[in-house]
mmCIF file of C-alpha atoms and ligand atoms in Angstrom:
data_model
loop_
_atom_site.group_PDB
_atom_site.id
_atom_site.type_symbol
_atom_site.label_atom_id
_atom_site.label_comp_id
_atom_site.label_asym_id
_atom_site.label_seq_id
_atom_site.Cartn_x
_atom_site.Cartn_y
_atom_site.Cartn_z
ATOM 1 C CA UNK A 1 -39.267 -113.530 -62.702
ATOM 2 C CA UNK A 2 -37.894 -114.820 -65.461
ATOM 3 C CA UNK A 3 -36.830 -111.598 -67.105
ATOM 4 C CA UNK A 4 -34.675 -110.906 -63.984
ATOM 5 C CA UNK A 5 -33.609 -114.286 -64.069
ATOM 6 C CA UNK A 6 -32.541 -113.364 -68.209
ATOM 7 C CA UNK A 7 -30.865 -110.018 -67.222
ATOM 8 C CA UNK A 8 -28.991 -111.650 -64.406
ATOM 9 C CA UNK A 9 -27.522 -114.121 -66.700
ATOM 10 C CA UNK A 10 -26.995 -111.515 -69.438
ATOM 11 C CA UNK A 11 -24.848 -109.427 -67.378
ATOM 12 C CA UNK A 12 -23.154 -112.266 -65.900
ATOM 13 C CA UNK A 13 -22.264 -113.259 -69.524
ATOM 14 C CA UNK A 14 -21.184 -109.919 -70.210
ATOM 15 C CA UNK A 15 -18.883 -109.633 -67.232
ATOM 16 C CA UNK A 16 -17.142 -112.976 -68.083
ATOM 17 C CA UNK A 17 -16.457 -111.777 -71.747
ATOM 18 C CA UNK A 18 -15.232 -108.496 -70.479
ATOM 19 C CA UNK A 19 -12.446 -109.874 -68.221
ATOM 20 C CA UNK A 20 -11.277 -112.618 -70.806
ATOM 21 C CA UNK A 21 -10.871 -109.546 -73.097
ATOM 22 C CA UNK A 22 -8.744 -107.420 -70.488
ATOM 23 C CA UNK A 23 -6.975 -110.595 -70.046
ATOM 24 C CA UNK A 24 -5.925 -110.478 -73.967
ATOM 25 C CA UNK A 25 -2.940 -108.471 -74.808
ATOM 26 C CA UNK A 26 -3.305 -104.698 -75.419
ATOM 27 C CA UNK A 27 -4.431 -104.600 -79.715
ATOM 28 C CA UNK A 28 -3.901 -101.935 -81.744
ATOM 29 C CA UNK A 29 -6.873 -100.636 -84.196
ATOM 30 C CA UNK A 30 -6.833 -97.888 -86.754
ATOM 31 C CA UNK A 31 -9.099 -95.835 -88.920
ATOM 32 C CA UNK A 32 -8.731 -95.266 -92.387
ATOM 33 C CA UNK A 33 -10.381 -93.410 -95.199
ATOM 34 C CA UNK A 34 -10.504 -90.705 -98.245
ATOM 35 C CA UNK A 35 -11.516 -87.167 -97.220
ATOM 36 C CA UNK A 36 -15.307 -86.782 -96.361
ATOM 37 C CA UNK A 37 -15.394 -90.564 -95.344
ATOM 38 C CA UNK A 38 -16.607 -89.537 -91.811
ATOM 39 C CA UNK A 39 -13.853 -90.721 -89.540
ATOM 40 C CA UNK A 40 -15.050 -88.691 -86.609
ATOM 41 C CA UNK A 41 -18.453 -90.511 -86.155
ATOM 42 C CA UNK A 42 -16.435 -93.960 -86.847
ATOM 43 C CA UNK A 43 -13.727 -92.629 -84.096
ATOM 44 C CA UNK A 44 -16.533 -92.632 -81.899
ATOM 45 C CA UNK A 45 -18.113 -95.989 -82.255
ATOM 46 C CA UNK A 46 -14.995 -97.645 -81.669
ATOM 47 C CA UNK A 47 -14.398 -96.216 -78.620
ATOM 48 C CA UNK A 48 -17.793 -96.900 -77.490
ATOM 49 C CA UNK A 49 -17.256 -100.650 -78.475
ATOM 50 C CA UNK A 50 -13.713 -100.693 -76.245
ATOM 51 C CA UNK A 51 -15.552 -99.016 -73.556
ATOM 52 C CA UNK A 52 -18.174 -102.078 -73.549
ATOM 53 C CA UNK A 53 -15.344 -104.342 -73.226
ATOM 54 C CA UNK A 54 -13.833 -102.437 -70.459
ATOM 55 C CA UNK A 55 -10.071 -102.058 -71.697
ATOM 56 C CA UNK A 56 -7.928 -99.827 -71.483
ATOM 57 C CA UNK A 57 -7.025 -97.523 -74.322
ATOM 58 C CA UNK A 58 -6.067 -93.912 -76.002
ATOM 59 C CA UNK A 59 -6.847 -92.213 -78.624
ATOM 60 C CA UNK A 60 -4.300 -90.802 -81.099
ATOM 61 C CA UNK A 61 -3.766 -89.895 -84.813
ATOM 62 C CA UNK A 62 -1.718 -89.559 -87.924
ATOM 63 C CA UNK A 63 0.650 -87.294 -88.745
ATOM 64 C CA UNK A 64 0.796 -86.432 -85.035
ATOM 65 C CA UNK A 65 -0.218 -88.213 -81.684
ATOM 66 C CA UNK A 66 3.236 -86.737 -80.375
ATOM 67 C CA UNK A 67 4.356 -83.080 -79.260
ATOM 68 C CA UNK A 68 7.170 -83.078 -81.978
ATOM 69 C CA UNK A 69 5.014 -85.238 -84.390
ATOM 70 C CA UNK A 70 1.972 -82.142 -83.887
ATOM 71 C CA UNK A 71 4.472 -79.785 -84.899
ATOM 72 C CA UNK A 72 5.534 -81.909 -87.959
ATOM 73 C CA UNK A 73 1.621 -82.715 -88.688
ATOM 74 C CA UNK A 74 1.918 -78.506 -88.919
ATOM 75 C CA UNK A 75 4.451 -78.255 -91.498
ATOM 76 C CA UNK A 76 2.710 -81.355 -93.364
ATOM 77 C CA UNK A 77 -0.568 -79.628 -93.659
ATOM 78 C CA UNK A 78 -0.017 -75.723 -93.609
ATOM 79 C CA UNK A 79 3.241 -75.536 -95.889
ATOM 80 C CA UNK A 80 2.870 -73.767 -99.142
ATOM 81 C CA UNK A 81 4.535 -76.234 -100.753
ATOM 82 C CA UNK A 82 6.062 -79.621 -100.074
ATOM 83 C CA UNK A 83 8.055 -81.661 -102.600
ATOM 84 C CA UNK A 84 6.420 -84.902 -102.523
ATOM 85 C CA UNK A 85 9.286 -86.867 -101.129
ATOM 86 C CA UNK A 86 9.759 -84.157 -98.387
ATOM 87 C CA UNK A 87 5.814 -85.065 -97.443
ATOM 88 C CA UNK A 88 6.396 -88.519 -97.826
ATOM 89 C CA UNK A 89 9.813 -88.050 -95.405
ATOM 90 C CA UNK A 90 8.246 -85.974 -92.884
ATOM 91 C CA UNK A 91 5.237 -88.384 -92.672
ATOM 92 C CA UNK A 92 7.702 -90.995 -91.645
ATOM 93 C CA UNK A 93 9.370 -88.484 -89.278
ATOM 94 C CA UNK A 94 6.131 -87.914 -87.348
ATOM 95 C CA UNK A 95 5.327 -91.679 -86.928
ATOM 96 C CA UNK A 96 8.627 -92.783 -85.388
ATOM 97 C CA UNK A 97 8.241 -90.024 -82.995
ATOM 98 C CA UNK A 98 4.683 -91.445 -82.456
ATOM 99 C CA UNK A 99 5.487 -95.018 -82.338
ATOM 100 C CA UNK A 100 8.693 -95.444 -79.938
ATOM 101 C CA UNK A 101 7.595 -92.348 -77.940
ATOM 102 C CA UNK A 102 3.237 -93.628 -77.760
ATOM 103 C CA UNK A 103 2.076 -96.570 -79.616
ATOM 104 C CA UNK A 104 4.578 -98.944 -78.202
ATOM 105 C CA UNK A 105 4.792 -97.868 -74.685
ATOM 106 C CA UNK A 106 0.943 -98.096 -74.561
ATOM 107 C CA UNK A 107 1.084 -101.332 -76.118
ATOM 108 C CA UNK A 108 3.810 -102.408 -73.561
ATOM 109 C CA UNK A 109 1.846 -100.997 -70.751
ATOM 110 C CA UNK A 110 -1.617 -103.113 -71.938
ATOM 111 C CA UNK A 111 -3.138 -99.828 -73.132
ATOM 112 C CA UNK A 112 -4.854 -100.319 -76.787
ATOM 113 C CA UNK A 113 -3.954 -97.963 -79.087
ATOM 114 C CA UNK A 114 -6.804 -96.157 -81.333
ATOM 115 C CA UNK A 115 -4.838 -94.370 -84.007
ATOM 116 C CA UNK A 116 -6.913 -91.961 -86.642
ATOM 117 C CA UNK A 117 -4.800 -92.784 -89.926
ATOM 118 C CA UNK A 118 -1.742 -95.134 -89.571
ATOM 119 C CA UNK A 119 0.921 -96.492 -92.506
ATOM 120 C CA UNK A 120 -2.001 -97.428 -94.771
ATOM 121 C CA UNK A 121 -2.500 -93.845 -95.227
ATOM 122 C CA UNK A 122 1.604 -93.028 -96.527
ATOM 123 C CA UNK A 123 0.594 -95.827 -99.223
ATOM 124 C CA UNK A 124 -2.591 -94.252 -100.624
ATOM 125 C CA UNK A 125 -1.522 -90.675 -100.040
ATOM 126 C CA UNK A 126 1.673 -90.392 -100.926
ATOM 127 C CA UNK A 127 1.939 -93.989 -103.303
ATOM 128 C CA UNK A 128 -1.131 -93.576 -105.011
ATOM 129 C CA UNK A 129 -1.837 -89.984 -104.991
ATOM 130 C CA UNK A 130 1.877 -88.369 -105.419
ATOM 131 C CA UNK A 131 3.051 -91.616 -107.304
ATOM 132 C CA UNK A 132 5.764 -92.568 -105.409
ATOM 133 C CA UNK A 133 7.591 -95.381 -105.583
ATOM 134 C CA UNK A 134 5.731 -98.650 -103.284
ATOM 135 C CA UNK A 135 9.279 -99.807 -102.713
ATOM 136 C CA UNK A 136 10.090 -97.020 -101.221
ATOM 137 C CA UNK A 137 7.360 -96.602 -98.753
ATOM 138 C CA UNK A 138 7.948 -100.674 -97.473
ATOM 139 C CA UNK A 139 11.548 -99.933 -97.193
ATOM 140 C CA UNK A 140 10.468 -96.662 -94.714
ATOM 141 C CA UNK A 141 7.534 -99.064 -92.928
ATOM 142 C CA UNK A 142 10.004 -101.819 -92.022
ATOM 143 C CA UNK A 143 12.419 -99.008 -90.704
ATOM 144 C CA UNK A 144 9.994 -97.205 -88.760
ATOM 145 C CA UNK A 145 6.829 -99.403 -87.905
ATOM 146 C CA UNK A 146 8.334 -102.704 -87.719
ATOM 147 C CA UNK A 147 6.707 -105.274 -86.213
ATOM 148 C CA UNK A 148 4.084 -102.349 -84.879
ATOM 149 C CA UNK A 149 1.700 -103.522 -87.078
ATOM 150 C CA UNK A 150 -1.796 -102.857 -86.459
ATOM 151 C CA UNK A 151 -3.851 -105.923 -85.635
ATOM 152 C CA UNK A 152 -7.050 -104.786 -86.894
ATOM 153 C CA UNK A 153 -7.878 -101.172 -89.752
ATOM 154 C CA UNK A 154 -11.293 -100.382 -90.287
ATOM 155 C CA UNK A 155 -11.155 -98.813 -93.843
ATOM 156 C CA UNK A 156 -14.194 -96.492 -94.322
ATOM 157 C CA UNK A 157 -14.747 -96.384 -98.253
ATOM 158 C CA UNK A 158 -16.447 -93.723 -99.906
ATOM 159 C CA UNK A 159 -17.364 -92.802 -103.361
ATOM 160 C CA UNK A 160 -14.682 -90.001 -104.187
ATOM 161 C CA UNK A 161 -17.395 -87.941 -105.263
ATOM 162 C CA UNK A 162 -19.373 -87.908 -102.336
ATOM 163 C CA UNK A 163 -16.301 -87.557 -100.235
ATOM 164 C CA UNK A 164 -15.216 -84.324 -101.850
ATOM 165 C CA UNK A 165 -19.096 -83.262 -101.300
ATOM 166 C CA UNK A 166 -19.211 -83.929 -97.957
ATOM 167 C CA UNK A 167 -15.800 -82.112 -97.652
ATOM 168 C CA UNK A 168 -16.471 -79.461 -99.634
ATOM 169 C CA UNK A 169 -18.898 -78.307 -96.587
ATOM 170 C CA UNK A 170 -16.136 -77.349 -93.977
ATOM 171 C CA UNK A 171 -14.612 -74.088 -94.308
ATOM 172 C CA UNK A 172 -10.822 -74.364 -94.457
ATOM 173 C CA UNK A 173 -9.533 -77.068 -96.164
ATOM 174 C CA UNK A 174 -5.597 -77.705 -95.505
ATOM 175 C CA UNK A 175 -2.680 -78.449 -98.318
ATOM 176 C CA UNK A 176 -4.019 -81.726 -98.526
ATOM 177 C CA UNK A 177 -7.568 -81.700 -98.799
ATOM 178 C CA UNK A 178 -6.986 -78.607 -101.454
ATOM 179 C CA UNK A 179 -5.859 -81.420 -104.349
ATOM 180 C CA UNK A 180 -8.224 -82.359 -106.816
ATOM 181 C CA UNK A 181 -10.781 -85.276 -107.668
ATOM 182 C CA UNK A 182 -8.575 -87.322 -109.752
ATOM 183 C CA UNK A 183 -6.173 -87.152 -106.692
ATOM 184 C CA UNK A 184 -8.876 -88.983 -104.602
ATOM 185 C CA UNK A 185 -9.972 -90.791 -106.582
ATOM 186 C CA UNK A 186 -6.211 -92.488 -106.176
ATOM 187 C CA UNK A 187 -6.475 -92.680 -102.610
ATOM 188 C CA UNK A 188 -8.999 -94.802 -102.875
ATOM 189 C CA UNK A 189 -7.733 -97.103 -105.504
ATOM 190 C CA UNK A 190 -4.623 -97.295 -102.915
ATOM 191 C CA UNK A 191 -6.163 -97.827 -100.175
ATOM 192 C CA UNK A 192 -8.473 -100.687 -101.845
ATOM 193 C CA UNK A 193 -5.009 -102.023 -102.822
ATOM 194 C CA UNK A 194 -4.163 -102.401 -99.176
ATOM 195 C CA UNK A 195 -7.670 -103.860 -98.636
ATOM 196 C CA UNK A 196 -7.208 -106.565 -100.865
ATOM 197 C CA UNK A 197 -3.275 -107.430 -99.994
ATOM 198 C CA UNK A 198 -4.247 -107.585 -96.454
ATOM 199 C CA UNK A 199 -7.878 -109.045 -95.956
ATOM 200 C CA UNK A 200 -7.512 -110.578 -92.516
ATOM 201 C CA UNK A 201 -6.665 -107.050 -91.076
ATOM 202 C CA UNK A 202 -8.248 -104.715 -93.294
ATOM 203 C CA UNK A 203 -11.983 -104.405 -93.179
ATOM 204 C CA UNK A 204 -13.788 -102.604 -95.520
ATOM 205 C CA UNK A 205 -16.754 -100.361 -94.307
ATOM 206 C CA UNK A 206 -19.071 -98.873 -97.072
ATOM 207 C CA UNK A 207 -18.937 -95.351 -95.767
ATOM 208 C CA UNK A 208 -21.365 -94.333 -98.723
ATOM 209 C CA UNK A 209 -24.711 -95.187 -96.355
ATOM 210 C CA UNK A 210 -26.324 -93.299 -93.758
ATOM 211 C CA UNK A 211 -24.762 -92.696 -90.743
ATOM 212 C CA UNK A 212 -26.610 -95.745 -88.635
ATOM 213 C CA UNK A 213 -25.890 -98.131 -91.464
ATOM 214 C CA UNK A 214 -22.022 -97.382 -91.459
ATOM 215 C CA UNK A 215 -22.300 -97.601 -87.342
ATOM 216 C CA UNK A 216 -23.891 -101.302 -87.767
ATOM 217 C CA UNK A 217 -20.988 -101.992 -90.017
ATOM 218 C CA UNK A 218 -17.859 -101.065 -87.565
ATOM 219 C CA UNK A 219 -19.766 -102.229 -84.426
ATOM 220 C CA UNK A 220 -19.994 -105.696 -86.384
ATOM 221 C CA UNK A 221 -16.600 -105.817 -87.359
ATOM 222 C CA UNK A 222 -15.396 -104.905 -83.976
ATOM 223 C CA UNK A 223 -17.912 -108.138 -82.767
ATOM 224 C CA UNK A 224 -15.996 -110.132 -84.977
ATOM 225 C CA UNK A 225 -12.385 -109.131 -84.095
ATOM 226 C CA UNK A 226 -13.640 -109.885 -80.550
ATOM 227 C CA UNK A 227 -14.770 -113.296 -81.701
ATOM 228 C CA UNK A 228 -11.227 -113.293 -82.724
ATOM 229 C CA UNK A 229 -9.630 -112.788 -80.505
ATOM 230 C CA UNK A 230 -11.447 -115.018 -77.414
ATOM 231 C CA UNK A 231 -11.390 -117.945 -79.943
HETATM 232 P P1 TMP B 301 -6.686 -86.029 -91.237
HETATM 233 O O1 TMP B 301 -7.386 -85.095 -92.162
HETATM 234 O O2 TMP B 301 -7.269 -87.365 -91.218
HETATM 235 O O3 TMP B 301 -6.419 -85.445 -89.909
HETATM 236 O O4 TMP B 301 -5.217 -86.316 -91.887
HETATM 237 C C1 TMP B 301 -4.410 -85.340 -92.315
HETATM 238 C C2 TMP B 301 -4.032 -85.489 -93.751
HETATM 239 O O5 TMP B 301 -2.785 -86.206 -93.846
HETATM 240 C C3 TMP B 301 -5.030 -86.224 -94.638
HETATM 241 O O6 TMP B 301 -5.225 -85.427 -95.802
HETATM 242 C C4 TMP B 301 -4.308 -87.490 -95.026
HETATM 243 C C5 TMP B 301 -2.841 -87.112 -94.924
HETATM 244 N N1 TMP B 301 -1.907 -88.213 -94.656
HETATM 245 C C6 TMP B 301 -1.010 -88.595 -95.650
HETATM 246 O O7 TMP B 301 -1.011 -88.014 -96.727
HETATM 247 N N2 TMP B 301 -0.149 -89.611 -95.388
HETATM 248 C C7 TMP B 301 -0.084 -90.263 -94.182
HETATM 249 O O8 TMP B 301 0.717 -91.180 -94.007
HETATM 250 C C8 TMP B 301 -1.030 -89.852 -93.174
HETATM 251 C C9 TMP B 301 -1.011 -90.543 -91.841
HETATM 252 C C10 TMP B 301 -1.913 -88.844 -93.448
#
């Protein structure tokens, strides 16, 4: 009897919570990480958080999310070669097409946005790892992002090392993925530079444990932003 009488209140409580959060405005969340950081499985948790909260939301990624953006995500990966303002450039091209044409009008429409890889990614990739100038890439983010910032990034960090291992098991690897070590090992001192200039929105996950450990990680983050958000 009283075991019902603790499910029934359970699930009462959980209702509540779920329609105070699809009373919140639509949030937008993004994944980050090196190569071999295991976005995929993260991808997944998230959405199986959003789905216990019962909102609303897509899924899309970076470079892409857009039919022209796709084709530019093309050029970005499968080029033989790229100058490395041309990447940086065209990696700016395919996110205004994604953010005027499907970030904001989900937003606008109360439809969270998941993206795989957002601007955090243009500083570690293409700061960091080509060397361009920081400047640079702010100028381009307050042209084409704006005030589209994302409200929370889950950053999965991984020891180069085992990133490159972990990568090393799929069988093509794009333009990208074909750099060397030293190259990731940049990435991740760029993207720890984001971490640490933006600690309210950018949550580290240690991606170097087992797959259940980094799961317990995101799905307490994501309890926290929720927290957050209904305080
Ligand atoms: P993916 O492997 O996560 O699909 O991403 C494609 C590649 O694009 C990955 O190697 C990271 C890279 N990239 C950049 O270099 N700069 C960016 O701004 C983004 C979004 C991705």
């Amino acid at each position: 009897m009283r075991l019902m009488k603790n499910i029934k209140e359970q699930l009462l409580h959980t209702s509540r919570a779920c329609k105070e959060m699809q009373s919140i405005n639509a949030k937008f969340i993004t994944l980050e990480g090196s190569e071999g950081a295991g976005k995929s499985t993260a991808l997944s948790t998230i959405t199986a958080q959003l789905d216990a909260w019962q909102v609303p939301y897509i899924v899309t990624r970076e470079p892409g999310g857009e039919a022209n953006a796709e084709q530019i995500r093309s050029l970005l990966l499968h080029s033989d070669h790229l100058a490395a303002k041309t990447e940086l450039l065209l990696m700016f091209a395919a996110r205004n097409e994604h953010v005027v044409k499907v970030i904001r009008p989900a937003l606008a429409a109360g439809t969270w946005v998941v993206s795989d890889r957002f601007v955090d990614a243009s500083y570690a990739y293409q700061g960091l790892g080509r060397g361009l100038d920081w400047k640079t890439i702010e100028f381009l983010e307050e042209l084409v992002v704006g005030g589209t910032k994302p409200d929370l990034t889950l950053l999965l960090e991984v020891d180069p090392q085992t990133g490159l291992n972990r990568a090393a098991d799929r069988s093509q690897k794009d333009r990208i993925e074909q750099e060397d070590a030293a190259f990731f090992e940049n990435i991740c001192r760029g993207y720890q530079l984001r971490a640490k200039a933006e600690p309210n929105r950018i949550k580290s996950i240690n991606a170097n444990l087992s797959i259940a450990e980094v799961k317990q990680q995101i799905i307490a983050q994501m309890d926290g932003f929720k927290e957050l958000l209904l305080s």
